[in-house]
XYZ file of C-alpha atoms in Angstrom:
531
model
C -51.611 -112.210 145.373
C -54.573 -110.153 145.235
C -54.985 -106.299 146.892
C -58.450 -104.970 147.534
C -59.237 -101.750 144.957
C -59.503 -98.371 146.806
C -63.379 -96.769 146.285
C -63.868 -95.439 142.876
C -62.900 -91.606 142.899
C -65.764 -89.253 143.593
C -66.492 -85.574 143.297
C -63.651 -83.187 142.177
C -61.431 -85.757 142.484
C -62.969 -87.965 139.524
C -63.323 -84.809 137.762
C -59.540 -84.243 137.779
C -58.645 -88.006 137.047
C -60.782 -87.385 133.725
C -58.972 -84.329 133.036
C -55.585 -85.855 133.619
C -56.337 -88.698 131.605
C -57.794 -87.037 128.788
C -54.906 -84.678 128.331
C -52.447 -87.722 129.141
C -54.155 -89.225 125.823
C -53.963 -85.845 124.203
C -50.139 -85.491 124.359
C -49.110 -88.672 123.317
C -51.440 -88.556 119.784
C -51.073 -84.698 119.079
C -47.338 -86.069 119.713
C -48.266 -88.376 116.829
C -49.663 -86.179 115.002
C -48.321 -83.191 115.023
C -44.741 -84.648 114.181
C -46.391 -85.638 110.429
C -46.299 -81.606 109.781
C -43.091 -80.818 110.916
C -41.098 -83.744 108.936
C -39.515 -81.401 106.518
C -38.731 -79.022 109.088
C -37.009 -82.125 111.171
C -35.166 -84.042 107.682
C -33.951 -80.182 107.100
C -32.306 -79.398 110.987
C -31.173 -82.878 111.513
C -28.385 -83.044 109.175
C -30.234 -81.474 105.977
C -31.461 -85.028 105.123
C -34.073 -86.262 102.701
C -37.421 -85.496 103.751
C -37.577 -89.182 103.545
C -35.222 -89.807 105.882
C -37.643 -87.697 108.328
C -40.398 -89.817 108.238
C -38.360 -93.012 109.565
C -39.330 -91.210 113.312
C -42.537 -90.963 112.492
C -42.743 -95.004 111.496
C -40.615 -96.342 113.950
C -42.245 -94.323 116.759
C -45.737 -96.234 115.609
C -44.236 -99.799 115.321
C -42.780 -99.287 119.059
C -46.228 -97.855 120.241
C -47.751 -100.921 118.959
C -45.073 -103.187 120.141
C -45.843 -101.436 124.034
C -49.563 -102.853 123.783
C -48.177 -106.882 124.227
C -45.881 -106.069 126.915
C -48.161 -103.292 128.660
C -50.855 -106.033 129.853
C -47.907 -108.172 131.333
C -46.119 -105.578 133.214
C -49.643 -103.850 134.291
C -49.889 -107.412 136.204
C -46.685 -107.176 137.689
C -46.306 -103.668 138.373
C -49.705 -102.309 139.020
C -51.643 -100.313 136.177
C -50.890 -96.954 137.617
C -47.624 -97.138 138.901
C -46.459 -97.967 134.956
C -48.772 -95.189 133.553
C -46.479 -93.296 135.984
C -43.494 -94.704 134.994
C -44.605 -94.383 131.323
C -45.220 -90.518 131.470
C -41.856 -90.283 133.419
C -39.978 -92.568 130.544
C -41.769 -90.090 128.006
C -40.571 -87.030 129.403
C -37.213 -88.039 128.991
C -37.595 -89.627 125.261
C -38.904 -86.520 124.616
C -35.767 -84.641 126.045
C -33.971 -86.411 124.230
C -35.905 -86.039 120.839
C -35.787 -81.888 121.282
C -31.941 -81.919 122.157
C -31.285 -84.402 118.913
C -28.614 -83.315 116.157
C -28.518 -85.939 113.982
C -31.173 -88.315 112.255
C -29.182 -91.200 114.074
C -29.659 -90.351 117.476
C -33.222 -88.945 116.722
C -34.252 -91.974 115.293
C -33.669 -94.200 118.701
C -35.450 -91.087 120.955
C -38.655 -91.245 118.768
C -38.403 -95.343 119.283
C -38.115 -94.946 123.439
C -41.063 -92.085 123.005
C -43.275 -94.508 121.142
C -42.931 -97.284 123.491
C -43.646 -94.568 126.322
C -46.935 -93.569 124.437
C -48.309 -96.970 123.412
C -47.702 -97.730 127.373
C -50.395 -94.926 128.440
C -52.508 -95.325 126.232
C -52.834 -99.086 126.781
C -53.103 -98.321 130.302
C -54.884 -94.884 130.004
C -58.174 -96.845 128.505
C -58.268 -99.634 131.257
C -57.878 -97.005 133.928
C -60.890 -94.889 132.306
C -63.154 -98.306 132.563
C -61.948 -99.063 135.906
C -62.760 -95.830 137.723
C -66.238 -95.283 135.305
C -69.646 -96.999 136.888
C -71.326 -98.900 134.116
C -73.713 -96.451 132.948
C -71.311 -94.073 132.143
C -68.941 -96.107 130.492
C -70.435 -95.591 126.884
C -69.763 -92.010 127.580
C -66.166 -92.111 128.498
C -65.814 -94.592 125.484
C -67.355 -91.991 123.253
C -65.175 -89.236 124.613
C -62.138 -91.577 124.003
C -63.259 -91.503 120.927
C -63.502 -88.065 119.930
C -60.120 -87.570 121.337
C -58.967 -90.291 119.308
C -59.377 -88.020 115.832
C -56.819 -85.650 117.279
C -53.990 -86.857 115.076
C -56.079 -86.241 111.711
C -57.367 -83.018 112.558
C -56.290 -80.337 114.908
C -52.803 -81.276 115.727
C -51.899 -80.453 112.627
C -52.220 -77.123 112.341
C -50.970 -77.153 116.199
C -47.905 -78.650 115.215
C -47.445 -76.336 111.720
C -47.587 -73.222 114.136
C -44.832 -74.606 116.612
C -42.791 -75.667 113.406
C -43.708 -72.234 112.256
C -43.274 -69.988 114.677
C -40.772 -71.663 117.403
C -39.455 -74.155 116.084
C -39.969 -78.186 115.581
C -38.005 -78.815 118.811
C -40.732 -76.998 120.898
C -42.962 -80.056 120.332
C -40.882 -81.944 122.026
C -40.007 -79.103 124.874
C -43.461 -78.469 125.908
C -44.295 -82.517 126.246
C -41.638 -82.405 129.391
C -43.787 -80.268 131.849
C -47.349 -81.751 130.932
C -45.734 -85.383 131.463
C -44.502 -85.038 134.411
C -47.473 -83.098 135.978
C -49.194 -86.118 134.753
C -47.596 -88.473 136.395
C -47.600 -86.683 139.882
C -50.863 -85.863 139.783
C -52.131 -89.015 139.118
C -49.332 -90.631 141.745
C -51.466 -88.236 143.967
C -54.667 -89.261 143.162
C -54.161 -93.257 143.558
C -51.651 -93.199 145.721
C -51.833 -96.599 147.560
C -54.902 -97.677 145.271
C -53.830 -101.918 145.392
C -53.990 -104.157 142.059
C -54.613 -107.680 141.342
C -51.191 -109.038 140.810
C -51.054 -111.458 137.954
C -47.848 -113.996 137.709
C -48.542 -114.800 134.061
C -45.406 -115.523 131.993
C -44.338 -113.148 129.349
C -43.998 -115.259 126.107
C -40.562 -112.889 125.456
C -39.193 -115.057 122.609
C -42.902 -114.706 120.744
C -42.486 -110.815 121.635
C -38.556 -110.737 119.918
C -39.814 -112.530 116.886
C -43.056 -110.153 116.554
C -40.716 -107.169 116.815
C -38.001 -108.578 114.119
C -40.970 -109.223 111.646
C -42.280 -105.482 111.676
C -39.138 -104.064 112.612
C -37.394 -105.680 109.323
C -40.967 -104.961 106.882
C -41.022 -101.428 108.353
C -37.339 -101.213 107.413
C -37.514 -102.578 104.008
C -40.035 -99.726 103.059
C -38.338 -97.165 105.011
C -35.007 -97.473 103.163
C -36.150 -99.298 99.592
C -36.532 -96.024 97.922
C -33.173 -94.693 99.014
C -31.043 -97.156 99.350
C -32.481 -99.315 95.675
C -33.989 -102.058 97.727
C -32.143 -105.181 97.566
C -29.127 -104.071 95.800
C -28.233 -102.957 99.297
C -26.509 -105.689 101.730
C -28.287 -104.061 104.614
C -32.143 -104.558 103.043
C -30.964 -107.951 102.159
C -30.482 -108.824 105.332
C -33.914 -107.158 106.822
C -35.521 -109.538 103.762
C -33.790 -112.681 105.387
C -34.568 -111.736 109.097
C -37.859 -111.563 108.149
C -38.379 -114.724 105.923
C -37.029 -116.699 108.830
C -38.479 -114.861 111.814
C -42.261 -114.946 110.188
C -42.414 -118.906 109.980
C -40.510 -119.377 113.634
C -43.544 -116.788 115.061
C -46.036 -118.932 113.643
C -44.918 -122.134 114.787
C -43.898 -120.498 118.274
C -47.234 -118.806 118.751
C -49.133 -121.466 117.548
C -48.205 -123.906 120.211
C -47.437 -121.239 122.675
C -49.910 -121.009 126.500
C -49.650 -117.671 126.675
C -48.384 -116.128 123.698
C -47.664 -112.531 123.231
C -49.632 -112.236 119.843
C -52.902 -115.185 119.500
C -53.085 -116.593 116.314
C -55.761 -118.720 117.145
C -58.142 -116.209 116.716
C -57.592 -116.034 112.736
C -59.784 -119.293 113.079
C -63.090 -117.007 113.294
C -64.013 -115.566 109.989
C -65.354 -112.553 111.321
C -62.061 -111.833 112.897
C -60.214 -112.097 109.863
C -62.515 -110.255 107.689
C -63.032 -107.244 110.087
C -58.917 -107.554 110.474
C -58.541 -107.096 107.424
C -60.851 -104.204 106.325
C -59.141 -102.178 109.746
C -55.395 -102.895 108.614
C -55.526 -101.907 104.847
C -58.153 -99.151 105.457
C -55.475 -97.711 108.057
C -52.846 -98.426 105.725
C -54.693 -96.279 102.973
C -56.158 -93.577 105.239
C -52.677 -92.882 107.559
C -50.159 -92.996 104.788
C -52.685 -90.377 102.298
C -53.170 -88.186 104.909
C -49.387 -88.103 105.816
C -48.132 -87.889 102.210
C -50.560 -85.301 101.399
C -49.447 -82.928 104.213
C -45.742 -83.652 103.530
C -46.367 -82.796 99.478
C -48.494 -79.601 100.241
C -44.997 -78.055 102.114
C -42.210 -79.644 99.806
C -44.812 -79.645 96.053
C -46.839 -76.703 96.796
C -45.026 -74.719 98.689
C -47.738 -74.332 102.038
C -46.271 -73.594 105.268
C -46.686 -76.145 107.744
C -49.547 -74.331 109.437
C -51.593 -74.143 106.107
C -50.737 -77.374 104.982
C -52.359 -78.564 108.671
C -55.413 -75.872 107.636
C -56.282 -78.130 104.759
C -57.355 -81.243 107.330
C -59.166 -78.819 109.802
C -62.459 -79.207 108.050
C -62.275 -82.641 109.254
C -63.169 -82.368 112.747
C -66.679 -80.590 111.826
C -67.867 -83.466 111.128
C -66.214 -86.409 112.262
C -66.856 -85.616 115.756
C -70.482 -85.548 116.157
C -70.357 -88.618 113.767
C -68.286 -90.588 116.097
C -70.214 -89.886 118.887
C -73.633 -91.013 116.940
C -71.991 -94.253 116.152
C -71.687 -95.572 120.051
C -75.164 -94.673 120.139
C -76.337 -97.114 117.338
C -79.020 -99.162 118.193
C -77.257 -102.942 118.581
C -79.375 -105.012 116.484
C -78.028 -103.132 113.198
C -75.733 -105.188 110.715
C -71.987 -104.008 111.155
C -71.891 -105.249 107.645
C -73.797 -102.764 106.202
C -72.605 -99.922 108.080
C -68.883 -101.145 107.440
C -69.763 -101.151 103.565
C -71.230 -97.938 103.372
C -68.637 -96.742 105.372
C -65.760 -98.480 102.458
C -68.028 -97.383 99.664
C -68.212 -93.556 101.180
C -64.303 -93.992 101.410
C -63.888 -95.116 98.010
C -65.573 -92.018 96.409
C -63.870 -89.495 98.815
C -60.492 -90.567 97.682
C -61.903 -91.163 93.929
C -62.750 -87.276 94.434
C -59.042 -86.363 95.765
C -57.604 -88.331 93.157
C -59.066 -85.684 90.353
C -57.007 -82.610 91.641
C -55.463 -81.317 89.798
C -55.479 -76.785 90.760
C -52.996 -76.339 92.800
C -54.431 -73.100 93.123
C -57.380 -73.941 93.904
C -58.323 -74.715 97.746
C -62.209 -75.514 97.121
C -60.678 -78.452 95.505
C -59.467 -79.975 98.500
C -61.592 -78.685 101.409
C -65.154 -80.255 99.942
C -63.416 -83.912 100.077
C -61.980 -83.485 103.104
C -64.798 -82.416 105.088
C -66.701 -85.336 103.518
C -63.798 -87.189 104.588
C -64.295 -86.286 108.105
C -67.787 -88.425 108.080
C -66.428 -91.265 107.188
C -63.350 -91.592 109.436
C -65.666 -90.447 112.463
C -67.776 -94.045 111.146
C -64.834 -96.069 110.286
C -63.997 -97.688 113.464
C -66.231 -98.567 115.743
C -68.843 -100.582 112.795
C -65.431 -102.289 112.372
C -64.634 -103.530 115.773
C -68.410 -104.611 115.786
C -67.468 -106.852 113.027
C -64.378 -108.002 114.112
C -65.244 -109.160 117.734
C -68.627 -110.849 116.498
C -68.491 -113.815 118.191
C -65.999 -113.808 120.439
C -66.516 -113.476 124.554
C -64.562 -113.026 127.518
C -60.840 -112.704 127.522
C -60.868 -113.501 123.788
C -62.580 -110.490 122.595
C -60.127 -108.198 124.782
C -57.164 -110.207 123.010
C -59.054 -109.927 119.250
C -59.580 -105.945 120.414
C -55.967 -106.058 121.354
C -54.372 -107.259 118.503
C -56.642 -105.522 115.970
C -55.402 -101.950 117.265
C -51.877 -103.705 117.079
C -52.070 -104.685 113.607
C -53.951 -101.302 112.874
C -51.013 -98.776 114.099
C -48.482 -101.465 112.191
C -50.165 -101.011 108.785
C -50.493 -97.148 109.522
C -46.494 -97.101 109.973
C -46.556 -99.623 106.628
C -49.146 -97.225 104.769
C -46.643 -93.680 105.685
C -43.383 -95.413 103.605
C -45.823 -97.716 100.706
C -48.170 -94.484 99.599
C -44.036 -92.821 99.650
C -43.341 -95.767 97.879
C -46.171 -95.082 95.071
C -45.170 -91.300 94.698
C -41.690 -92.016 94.135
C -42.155 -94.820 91.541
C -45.213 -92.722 89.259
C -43.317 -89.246 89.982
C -40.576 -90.437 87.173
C -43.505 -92.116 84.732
C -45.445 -88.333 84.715
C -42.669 -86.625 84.048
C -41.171 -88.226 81.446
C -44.932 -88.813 79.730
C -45.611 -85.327 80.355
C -41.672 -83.855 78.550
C -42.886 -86.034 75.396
C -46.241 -85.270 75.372
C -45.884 -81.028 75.414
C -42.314 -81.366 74.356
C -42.964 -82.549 70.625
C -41.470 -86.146 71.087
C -44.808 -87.775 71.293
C -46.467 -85.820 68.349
C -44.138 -83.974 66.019
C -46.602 -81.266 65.503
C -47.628 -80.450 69.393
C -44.516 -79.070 70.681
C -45.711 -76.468 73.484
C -43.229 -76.080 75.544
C -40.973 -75.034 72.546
C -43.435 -72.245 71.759
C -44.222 -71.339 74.642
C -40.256 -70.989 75.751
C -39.759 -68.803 72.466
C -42.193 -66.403 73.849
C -40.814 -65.842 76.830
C -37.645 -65.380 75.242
C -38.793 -62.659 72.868
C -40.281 -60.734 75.906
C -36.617 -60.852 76.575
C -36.560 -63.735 80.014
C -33.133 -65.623 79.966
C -33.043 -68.917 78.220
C -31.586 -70.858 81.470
C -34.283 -68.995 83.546
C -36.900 -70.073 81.387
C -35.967 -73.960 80.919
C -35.575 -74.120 84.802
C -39.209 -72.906 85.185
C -40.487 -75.201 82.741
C -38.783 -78.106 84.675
C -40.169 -77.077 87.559
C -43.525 -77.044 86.184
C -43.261 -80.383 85.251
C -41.659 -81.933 88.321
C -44.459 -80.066 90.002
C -47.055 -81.220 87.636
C -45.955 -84.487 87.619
C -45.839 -84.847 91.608
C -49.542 -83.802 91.811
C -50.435 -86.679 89.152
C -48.527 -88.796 91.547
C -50.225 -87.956 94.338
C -53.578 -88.571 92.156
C -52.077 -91.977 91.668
C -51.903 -92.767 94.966
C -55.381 -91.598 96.055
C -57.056 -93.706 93.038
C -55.416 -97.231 93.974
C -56.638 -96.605 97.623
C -60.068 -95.902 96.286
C -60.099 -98.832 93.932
C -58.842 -101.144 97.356
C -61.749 -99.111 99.466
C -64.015 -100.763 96.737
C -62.685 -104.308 96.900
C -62.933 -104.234 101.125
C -66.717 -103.011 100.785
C -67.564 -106.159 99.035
C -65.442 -108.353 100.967
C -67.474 -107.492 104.230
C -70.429 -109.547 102.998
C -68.514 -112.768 103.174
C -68.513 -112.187 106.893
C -71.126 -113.338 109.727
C -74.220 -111.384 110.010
C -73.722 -108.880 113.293
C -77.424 -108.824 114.002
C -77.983 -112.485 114.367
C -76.228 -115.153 116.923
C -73.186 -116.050 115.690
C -73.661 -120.773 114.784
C -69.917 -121.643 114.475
C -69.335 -125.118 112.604
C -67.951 -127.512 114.218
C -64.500 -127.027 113.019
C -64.563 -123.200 114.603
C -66.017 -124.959 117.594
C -62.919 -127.347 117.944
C -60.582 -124.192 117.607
C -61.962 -122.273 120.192
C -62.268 -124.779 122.836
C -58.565 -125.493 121.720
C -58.165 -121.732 122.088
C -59.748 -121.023 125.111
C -57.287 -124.181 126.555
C -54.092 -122.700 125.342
C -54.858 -119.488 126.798
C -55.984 -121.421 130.381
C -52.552 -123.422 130.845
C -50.532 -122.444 133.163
């Protein structure tokens, strides 16, 4: 059944719609965010937890914000696009309720799952609405400023969130998302009230859904928990490991045959798909889980408050704004390839750079890379998606643009537990290299810490007060190397992605698909045509 759109919005009215929306799309990634600061604030109320332990609702909210974008585009056909980005801002008042009134890491956990569903919903929804009501010369614009809002959760909520952690509290995040949702939601009830949709009867492939959610559910598990509970020695992680060796080859052979399948694997046949895939999922592994390490380790290694550990990505913004705008505004006949390797290569020596810190004193040390940093993530994406959906048309390139931004927010969940992975494995190496290398057990005749502890003890400093310090110079010492660590194996992966780009199609040229990648697109665009 098919209902005739209302008129586009005009006037004041359009100009609140884009107001609504845009600070709709605000909420729900300064939510994102902003949470990244405050997860020693949350692991410390919520039972006194591992700081750890507080990043689980920061990885299972983005694994159920991705898992909303399959089942968004089904119910947005059954329900109407507006009435569930109504419903959505409703559900995610209430998920964040519950997240603010939370006492334990249990029931935390599950309200951070019911909030990212809520989110992924609007924002799925939030972007189709912003094309619908746009004419079609202004559509590069509002794509632009969707852009711009997009860098949100790397730059200014940060330091937003550190001063609610700060000043009133962690729980205040969630407080003040209660009154802006629901004003959301009534105003834009108000706006399209009795605006029709084209209702689409299209069956939900829900067994293709339960199997996509066990396989990231169980991976995102696996890391969450490895480091804490010693990986498979647990019973629990053992079965997460089995759940997911059996659900990954039942989704392939599900999806494979499947006519309207919740996640298209069909589209791995292009080359450019793959390729591009690729380069967006580990870069957003890499760039997420740094960024959300490094802010965690500047409160619990260096001591910052939240609100100057969110200072340090500030610089960001200066430049990765204006650069994201330029890069809509590239002419079309450039190669994505190039752009996207320049892009890698600009990546590689950025995090190359971090990867040499070693002053924690010293803030010039950080704020050079990361406002060079701030180029390149304003360039990262959208030379990507040019890649990626190079040679695809029609309802496959919204799928391949679908399911890229799935697989992208997955490996950013991944990339927050793996780079916690890498700190927690090297952290133990540095400081044991670093007790026999000063402590005399490396070279008999370079014992510094000895001297250096006699001295203090002359001046007349307690024994116990001075081998505590020294131990907490080394932990320290050794966390920063760590952290180096990390920063260097993402820059050495940057490298590898820059020259795997080449092996992709040329952007600038038509796309001449061999016959094989000719049979599995007409077999493609088949599947996707049953009924």
């Amino acid at each position: 059944m098919t209902i005739a759109y209302a008129e586009r919005l005009h006037g004041w009215r359009f100009i609140l719609f884009n107001i609504v929306l845009g600070v709709g799309h605000m909420i729900v990634l300064f939510g994102a965010g902003s949470y990244i600061a405050l997860m020693p604030h949350v692991a410390s109320d919520l039972g006194g937890v591992r700081p750890s332990f507080g990043t689980w609702g920061q990885t299972y909210f983005m694994i159920s914000l991705a898992l909303a974008f399959p089942i968004a585009r089904w119910l947005a056909g059954r329900f109407g696009d507006y009435r569930l980005f109504i419903a959505a801002f409703v559900a995610y008042a209430l998920a964040s309720y519950l997240c603010a009134i939370a006492q334990s890491i249990a029931f935390f956990v599950p309200a951070r799952i019911l909030l990212g569903f809520a989110g992924g919903i609007t924002l799925f929804i939030g972007q189709s609405l912003v094309l619908r009501e746009y004419p079609d010369h202004l559509k590069l614009l509002a794509l632009s400023i969707w852009g711009l809002v997009t860098l949100m959760p790397f730059t200014i909520s940060f330091p937003i969130g550190g001063v609610i952690a700060d000043e009133l509290g962690w729980r205040y995040l969630f407080y003040l998302n209660i009154p802006f949702s629901l004003a959301i939601a009534g105003i834009t009830g108000a706006l399209l009230a009795g605006r029709g949709f084209e209702e689409n009867h299209t069956r939900f492939d829900g067994a293709g859904f339960v199997l996509l959610a066990l396989i990231v559910g169980s991976m995102q598990t696996l890391l969450n928990m490895g480091n804490d509970f010693d990986w498979l020695d647990s019973p629990f992680l053992r079965s997460m490991l089995i759940i997911l060796i059996v659900a990954l080859p039942c989704f392939i052979i599900w999806e494979y045959g499947e006519g309207h399948p919740a996640f298209n694997l069909h589209l791995f046949a292009h080359r450019n798909f793959i390729i591009g895939v690729t380069g967006i999922s580990l870069g957003f592994l890499s760039i997420q889980g740094l960024l959300s390490l490094l802010i965690v380790q500047l409160q619990v290694l260096l001591g910052y408050s939240s609100f100057l550990a969110g200072m340090v990505f500030l610089p960001m913004i200066l430049l990765a704004a204006p650069v994201t705008v330029a890069m809509h505004l590239l002419p079309k006949g450039l190669d994505a390839r190039l752009l996207v390797c320049l892009n890698l290569l600009g990546f590689s020596f950025t995090f190359f750079w971090l990867g040499l810190f070693d002053d924690p004193g010293s803030y010039d040390q950080i704020f050079w890379p990361m406002l060079l940093l701030g180029f390149f993530l304003g360039s990262f994406f959208t030379p990507l998606t040019k890649l990626t959906l190079h040679g695809l048309s029609g309802q496959q390139q919204m799928r391949a643009a679908e399911e890229a931004g799935f697989l992208r927010v997955v490996a950013g969940s991944l990339g927050i537990t793996w780079q916690g992975v890498v700190l927690f494995r090297r952290t133990p190496f540095h400081q044991s290299n670093l007790a026999e290398h000063f402590g005399g057990r490396q070279y008999a005749s370079l014992d510094m810490l000895q001297g250096f502890s006699s001295r203090l003890e002359a001046a007349g400093l307690d024994k116990d007060m001075v081998t505590g310090k020294l131990l907490d110079l080394i932990r320290q010492q050794a966390g920063i190397l760590a952290l180096n660590d990390a920063f260097l194996l993402a820059s050495y992966l940057f490298l590898g992605l820059a020259g795997l780009v080449w092996l992709a199609h040329p952007t600038h040229q038509p796309l001449h698909p061999t016959r094989t990648e000719e049979i599995m697109d007409m077999r493609a665009e088949q599947i996707m045509e049953e009924p």
